[in-house]
PDB file of C-alpha atoms in Angstrom:
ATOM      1  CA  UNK A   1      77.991  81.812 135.382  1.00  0.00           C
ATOM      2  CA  UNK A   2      81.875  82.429 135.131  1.00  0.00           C
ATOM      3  CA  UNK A   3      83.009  85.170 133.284  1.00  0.00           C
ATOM      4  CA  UNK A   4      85.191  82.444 131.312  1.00  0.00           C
ATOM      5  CA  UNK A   5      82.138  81.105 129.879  1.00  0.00           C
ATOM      6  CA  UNK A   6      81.283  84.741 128.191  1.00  0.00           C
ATOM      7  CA  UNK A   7      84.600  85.713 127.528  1.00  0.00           C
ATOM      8  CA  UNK A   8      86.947  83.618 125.894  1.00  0.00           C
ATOM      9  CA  UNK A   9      90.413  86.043 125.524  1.00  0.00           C
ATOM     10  CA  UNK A  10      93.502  85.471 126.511  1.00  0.00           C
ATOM     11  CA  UNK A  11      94.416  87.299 130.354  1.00  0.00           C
ATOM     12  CA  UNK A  12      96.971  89.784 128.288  1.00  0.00           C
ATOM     13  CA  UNK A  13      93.908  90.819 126.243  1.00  0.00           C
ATOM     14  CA  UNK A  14      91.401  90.765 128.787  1.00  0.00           C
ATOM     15  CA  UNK A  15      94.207  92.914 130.788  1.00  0.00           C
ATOM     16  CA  UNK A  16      94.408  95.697 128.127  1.00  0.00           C
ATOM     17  CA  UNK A  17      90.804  95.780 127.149  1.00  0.00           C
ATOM     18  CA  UNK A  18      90.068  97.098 131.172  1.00  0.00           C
ATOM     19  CA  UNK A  19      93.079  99.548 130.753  1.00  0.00           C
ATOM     20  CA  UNK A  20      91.481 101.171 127.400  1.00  0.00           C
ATOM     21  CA  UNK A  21      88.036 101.308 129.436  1.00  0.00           C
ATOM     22  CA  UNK A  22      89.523 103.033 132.234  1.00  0.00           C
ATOM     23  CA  UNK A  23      91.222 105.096 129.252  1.00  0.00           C
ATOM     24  CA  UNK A  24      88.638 105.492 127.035  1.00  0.00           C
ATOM     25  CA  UNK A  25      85.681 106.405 129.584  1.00  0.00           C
ATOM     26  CA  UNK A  26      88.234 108.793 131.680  1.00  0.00           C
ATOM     27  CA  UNK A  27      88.963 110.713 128.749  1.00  0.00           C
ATOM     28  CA  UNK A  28      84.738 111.712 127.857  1.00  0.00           C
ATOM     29  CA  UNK A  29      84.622 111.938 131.785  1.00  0.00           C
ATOM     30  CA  UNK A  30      87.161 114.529 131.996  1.00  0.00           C
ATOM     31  CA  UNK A  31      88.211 115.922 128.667  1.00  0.00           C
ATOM     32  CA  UNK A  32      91.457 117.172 128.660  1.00  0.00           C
ATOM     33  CA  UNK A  33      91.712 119.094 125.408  1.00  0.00           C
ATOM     34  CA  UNK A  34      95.126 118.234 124.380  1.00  0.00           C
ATOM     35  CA  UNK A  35      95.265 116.817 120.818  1.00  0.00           C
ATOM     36  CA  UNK A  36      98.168 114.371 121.227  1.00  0.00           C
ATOM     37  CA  UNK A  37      96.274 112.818 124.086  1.00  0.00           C
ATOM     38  CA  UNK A  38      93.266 112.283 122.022  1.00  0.00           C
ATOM     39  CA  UNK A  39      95.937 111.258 119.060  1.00  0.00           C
ATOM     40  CA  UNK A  40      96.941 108.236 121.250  1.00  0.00           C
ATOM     41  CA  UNK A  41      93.717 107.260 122.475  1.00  0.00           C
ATOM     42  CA  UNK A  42      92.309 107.005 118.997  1.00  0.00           C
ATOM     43  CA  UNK A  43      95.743 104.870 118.178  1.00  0.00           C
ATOM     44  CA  UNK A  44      95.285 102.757 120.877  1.00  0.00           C
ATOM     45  CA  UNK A  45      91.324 102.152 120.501  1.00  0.00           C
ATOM     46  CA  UNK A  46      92.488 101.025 116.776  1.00  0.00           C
ATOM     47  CA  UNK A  47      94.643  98.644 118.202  1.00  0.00           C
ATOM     48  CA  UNK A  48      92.163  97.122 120.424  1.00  0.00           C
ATOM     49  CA  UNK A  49      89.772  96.578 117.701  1.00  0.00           C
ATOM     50  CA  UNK A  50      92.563  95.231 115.528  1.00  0.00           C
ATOM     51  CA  UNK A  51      93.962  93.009 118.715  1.00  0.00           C
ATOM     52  CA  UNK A  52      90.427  91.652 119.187  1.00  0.00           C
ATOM     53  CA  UNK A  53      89.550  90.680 115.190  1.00  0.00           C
ATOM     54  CA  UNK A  54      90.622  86.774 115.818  1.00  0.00           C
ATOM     55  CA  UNK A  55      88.535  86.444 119.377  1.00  0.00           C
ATOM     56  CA  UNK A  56      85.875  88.249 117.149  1.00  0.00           C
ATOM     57  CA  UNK A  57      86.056  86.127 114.403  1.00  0.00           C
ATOM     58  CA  UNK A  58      86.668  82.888 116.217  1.00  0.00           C
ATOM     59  CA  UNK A  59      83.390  83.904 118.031  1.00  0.00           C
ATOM     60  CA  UNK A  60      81.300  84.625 114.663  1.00  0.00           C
ATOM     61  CA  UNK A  61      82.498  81.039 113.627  1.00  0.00           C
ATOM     62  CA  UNK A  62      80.957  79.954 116.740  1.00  0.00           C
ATOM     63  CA  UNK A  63      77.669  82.155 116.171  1.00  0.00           C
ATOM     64  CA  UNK A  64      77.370  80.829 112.433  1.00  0.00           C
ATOM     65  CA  UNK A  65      75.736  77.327 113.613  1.00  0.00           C
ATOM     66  CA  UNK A  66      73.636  78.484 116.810  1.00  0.00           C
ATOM     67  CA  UNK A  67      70.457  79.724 114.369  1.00  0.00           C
ATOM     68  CA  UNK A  68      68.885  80.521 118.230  1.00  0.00           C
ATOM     69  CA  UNK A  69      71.724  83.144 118.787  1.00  0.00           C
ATOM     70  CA  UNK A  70      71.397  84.112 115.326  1.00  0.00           C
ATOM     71  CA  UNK A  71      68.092  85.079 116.115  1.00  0.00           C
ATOM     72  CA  UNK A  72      68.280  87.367 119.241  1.00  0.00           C
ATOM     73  CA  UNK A  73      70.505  89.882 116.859  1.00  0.00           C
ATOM     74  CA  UNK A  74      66.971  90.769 114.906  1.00  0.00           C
ATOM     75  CA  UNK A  75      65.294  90.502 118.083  1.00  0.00           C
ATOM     76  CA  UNK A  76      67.490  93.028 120.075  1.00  0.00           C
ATOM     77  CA  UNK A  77      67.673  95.619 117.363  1.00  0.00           C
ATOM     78  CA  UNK A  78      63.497  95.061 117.700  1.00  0.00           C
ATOM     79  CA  UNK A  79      63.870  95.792 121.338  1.00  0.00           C
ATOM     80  CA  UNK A  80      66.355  98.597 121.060  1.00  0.00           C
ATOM     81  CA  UNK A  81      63.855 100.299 118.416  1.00  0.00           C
ATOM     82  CA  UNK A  82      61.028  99.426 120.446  1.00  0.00           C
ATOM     83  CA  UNK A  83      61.716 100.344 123.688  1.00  0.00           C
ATOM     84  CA  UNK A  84      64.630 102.897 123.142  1.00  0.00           C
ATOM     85  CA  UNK A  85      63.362 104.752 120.042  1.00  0.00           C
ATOM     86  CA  UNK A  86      59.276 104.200 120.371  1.00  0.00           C
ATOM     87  CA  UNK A  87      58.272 103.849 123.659  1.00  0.00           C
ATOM     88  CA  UNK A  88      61.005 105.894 125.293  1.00  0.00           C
ATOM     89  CA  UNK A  89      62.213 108.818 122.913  1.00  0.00           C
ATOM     90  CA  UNK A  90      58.808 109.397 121.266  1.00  0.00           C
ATOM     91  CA  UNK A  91      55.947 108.184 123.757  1.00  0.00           C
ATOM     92  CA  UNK A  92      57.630 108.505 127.173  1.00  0.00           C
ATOM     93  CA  UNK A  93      60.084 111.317 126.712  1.00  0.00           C
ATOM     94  CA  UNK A  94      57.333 113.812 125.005  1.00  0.00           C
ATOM     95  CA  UNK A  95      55.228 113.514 127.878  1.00  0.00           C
ATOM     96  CA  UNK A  96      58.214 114.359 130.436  1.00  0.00           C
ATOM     97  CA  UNK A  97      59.334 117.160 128.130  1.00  0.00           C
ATOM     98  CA  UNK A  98      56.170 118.430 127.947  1.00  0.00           C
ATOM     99  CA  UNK A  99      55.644 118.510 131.793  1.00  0.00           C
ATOM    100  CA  UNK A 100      58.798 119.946 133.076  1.00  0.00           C
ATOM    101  CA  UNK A 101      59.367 122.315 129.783  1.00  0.00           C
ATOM    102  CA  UNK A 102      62.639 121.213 128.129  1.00  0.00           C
ATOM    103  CA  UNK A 103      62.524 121.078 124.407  1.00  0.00           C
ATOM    104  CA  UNK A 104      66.282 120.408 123.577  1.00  0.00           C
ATOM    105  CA  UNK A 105      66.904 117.435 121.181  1.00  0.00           C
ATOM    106  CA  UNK A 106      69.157 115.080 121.507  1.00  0.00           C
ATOM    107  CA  UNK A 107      72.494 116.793 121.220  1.00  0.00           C
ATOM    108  CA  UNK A 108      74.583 113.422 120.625  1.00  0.00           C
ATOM    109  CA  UNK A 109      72.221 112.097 117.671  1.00  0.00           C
ATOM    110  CA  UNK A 110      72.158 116.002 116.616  1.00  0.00           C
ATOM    111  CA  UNK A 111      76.205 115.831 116.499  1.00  0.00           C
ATOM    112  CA  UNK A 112      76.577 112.538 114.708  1.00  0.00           C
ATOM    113  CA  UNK A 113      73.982 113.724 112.459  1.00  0.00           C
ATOM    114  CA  UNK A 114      75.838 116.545 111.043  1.00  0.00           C
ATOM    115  CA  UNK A 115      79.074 114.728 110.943  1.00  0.00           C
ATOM    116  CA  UNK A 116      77.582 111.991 108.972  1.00  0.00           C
ATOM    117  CA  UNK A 117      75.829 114.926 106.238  1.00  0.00           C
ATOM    118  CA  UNK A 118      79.826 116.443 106.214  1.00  0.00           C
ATOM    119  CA  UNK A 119      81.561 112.842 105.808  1.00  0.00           C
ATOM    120  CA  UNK A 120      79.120 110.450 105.087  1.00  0.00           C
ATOM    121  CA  UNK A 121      81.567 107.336 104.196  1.00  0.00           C
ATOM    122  CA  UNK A 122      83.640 108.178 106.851  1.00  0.00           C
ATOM    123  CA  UNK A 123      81.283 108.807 109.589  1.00  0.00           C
ATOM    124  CA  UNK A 124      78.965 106.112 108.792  1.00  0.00           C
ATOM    125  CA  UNK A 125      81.899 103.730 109.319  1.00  0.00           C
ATOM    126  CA  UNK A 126      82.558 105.575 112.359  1.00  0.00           C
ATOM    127  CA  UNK A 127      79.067 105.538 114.004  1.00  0.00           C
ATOM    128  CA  UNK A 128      77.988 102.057 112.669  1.00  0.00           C
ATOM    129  CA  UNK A 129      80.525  99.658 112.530  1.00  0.00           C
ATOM    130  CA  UNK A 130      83.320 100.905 114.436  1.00  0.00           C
ATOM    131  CA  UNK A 131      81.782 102.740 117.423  1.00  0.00           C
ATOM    132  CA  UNK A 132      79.549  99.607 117.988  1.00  0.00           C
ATOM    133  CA  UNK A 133      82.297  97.494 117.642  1.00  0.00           C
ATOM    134  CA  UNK A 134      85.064  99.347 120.533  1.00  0.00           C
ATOM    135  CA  UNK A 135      81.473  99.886 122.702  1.00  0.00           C
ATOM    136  CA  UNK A 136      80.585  96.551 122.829  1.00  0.00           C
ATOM    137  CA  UNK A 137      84.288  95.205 123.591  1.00  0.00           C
ATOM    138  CA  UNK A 138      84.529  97.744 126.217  1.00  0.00           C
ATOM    139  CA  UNK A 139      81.199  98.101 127.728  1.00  0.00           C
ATOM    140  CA  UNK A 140      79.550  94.194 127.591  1.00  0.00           C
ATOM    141  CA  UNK A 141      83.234  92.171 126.835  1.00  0.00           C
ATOM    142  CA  UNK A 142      85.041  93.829 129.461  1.00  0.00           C
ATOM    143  CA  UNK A 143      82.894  96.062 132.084  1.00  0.00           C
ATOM    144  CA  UNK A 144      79.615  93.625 131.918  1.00  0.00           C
ATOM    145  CA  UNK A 145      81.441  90.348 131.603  1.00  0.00           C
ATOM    146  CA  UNK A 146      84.121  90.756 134.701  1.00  0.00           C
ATOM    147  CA  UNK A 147      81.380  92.211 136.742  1.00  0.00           C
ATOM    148  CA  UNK A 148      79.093  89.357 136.352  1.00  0.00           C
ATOM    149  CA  UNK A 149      81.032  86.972 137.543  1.00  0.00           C
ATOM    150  CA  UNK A 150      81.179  88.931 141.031  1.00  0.00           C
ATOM    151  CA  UNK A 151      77.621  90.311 140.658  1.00  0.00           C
ATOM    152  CA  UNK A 152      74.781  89.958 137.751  1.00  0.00           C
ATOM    153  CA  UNK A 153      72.941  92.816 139.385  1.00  0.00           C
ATOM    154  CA  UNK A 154      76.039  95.386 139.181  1.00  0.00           C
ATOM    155  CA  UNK A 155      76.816  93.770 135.844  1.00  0.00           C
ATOM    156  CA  UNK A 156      73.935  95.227 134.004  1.00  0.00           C
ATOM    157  CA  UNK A 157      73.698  98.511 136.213  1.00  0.00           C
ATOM    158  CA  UNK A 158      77.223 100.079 135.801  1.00  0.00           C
ATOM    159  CA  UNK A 159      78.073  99.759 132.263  1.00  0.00           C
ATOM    160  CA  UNK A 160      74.743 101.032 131.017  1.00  0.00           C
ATOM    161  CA  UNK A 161      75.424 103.987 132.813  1.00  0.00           C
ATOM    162  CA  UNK A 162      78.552 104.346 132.114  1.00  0.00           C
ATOM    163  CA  UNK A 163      77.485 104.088 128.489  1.00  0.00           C
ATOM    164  CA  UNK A 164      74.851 106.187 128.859  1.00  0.00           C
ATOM    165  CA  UNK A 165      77.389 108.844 130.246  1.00  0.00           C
ATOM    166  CA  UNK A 166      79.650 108.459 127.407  1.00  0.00           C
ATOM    167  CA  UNK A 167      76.582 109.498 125.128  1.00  0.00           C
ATOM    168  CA  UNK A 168      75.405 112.347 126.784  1.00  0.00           C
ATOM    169  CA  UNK A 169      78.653 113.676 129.004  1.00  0.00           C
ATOM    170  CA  UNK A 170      80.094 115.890 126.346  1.00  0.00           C
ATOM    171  CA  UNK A 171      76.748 118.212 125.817  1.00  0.00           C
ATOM    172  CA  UNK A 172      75.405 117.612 129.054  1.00  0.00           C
ATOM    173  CA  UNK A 173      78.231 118.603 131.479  1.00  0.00           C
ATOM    174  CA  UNK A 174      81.317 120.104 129.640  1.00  0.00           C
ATOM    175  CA  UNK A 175      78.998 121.607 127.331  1.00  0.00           C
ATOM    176  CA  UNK A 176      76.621 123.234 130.707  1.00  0.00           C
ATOM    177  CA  UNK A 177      73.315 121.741 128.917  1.00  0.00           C
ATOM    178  CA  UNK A 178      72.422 119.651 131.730  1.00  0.00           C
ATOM    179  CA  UNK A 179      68.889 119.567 130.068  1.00  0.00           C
ATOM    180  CA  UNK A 180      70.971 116.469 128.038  1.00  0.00           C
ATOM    181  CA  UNK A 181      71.376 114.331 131.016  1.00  0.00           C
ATOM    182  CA  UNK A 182      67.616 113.550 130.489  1.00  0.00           C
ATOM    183  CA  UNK A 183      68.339 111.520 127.920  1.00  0.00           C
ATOM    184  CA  UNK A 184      70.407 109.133 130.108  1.00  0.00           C
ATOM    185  CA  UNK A 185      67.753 106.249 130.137  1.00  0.00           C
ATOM    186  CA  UNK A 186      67.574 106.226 126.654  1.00  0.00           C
ATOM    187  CA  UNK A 187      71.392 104.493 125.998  1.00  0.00           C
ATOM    188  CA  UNK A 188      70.783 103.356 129.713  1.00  0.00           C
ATOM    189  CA  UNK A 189      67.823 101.326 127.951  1.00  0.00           C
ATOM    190  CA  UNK A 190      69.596 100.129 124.987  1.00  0.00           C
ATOM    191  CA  UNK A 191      72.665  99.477 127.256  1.00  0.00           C
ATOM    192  CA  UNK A 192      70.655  96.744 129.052  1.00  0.00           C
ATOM    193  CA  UNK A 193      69.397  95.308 126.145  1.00  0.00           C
ATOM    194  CA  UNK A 194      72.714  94.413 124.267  1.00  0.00           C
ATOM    195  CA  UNK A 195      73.831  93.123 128.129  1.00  0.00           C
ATOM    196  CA  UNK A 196      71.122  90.531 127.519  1.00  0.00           C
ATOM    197  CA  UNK A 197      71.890  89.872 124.476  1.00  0.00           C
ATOM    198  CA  UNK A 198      75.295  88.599 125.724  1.00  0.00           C
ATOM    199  CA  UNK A 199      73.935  86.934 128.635  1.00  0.00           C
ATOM    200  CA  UNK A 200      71.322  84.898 126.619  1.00  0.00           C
ATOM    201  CA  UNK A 201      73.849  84.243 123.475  1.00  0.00           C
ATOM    202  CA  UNK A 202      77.457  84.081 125.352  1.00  0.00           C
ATOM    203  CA  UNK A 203      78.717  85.541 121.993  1.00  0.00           C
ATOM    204  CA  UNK A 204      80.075  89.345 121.845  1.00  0.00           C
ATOM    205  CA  UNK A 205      79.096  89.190 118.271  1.00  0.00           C
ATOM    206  CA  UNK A 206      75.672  89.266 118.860  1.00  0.00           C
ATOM    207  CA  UNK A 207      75.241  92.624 121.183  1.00  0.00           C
ATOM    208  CA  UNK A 208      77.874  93.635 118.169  1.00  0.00           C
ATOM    209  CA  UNK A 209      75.505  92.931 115.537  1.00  0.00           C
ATOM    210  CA  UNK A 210      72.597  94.042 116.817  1.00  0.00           C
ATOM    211  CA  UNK A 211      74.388  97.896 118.130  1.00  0.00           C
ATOM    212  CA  UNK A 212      75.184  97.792 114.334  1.00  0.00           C
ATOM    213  CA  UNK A 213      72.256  97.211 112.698  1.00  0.00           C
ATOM    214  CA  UNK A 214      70.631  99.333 115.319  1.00  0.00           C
ATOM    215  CA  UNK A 215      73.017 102.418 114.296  1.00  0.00           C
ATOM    216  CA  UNK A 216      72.252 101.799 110.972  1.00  0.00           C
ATOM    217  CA  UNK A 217      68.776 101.954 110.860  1.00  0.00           C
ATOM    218  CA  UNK A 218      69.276 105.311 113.360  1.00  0.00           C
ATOM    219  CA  UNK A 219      71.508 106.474 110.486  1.00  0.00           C
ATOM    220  CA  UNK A 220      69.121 105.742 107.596  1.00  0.00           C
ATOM    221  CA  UNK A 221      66.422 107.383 109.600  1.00  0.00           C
ATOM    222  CA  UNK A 222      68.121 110.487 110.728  1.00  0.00           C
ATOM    223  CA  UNK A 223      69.211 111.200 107.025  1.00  0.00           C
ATOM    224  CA  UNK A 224      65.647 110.668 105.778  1.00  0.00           C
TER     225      UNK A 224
END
């Protein structure tokens, strides 16, 4: 499969979506601290988003008569719950926590949770639609799809981790609680799921939809 037949941007906007990866991932990687760095990063991830509304939309138009592709956005946010949030944050990770003696939650859902109870309109826009939104351009759009042209194998592998990272890189190292890099295969997990979600559909709006729904029912569930 070409990456052409996943992504369907113009080469300008292709271009700039890799430069705000590199951007965007070096800046959790190694946080500088300086606020008008983080001023134009949050500018400039904006703009993406707002640069990529018509390739989204011309791609929902596209989704709106495929009822098959329609169907794998319930489905992943089944798997993500299922595998991510049942099997492998309740079932699997108790029993590892439990055997090497680390009883630290999650300090990313932990974060979001109290920035949500501070700002709930804002934040839930923030962690539901527009987080899911720049993640999925930037992690299946640009770092999944021009990988798996070259390699399917490295396609999947990378950007899960490197989304994974992203989730757990500000607690886990700059933070010195490396106890959070445990929870790695947990976004690693959900990671791979929305890549095959875009694999199987060939429409970033369905890995979009289902990250959103999936952050919302995360959201409804960590207010509870």
């Amino acid at each position: 499969m070409n990456y052409s037949t996943l992504n369907t941007s113009t080469k300008w906007k292709k271009i700039f979506c890799l430069i705000m990866l590199f951007f965007y991932f070096s800046n959790i990687s190694v946080p500088l601290g300086v606020p008008a760095i983080d001023t134009i990063r949050d500018i400039l991830n904006i703009l993406l988003v707002i640069v990529m509304l018509p390739d989204i939309a011309n791609e929902a138009k596209k989704l709106g008569g495929n009822k098959k592709s329609l169907l794998l956005i319930p489905l992943g946010v089944v798997m993500v719950i299922g595998l991510q949030g049942i099997l492998w944050d309740n079932i699997i990770m108790g029993i590892i926590r439990s055997a090497i003696g680390i009883t630290a939650d999650n300090a990313n859902t932990i974060n979001v949770t109290e920035m949500i109870k501070s700002s709930p309109i804002f934040m839930g826009f923030m962690a539901c639609i527009y987080g899911p939104v720049l993640e999925e351009l930037l992690y299946r759009y640009t770092a999944f799809g021009m990988l798996y042209e070259k390699n399917s194998f490295l396609a999947y592998i990378v950007p899960s981790l490197l989304f994974a990272f992203q989730h757990v890189a500000e607690a886990g190292i700059w933070g010195g609680d490396t106890a959070q890099l445990i929870n790695m295969p947990s976004y690693i997990i959900a990671g791979l799921i929305f890549a095959f979600l875009y694999t199987r559909s060939k429409n970033i709006c369905v890995p979009i939809g289902a990250h959103i729904l999936t952050n919302s029912f995360g959201l409804l569930m960590m207010l509870k």
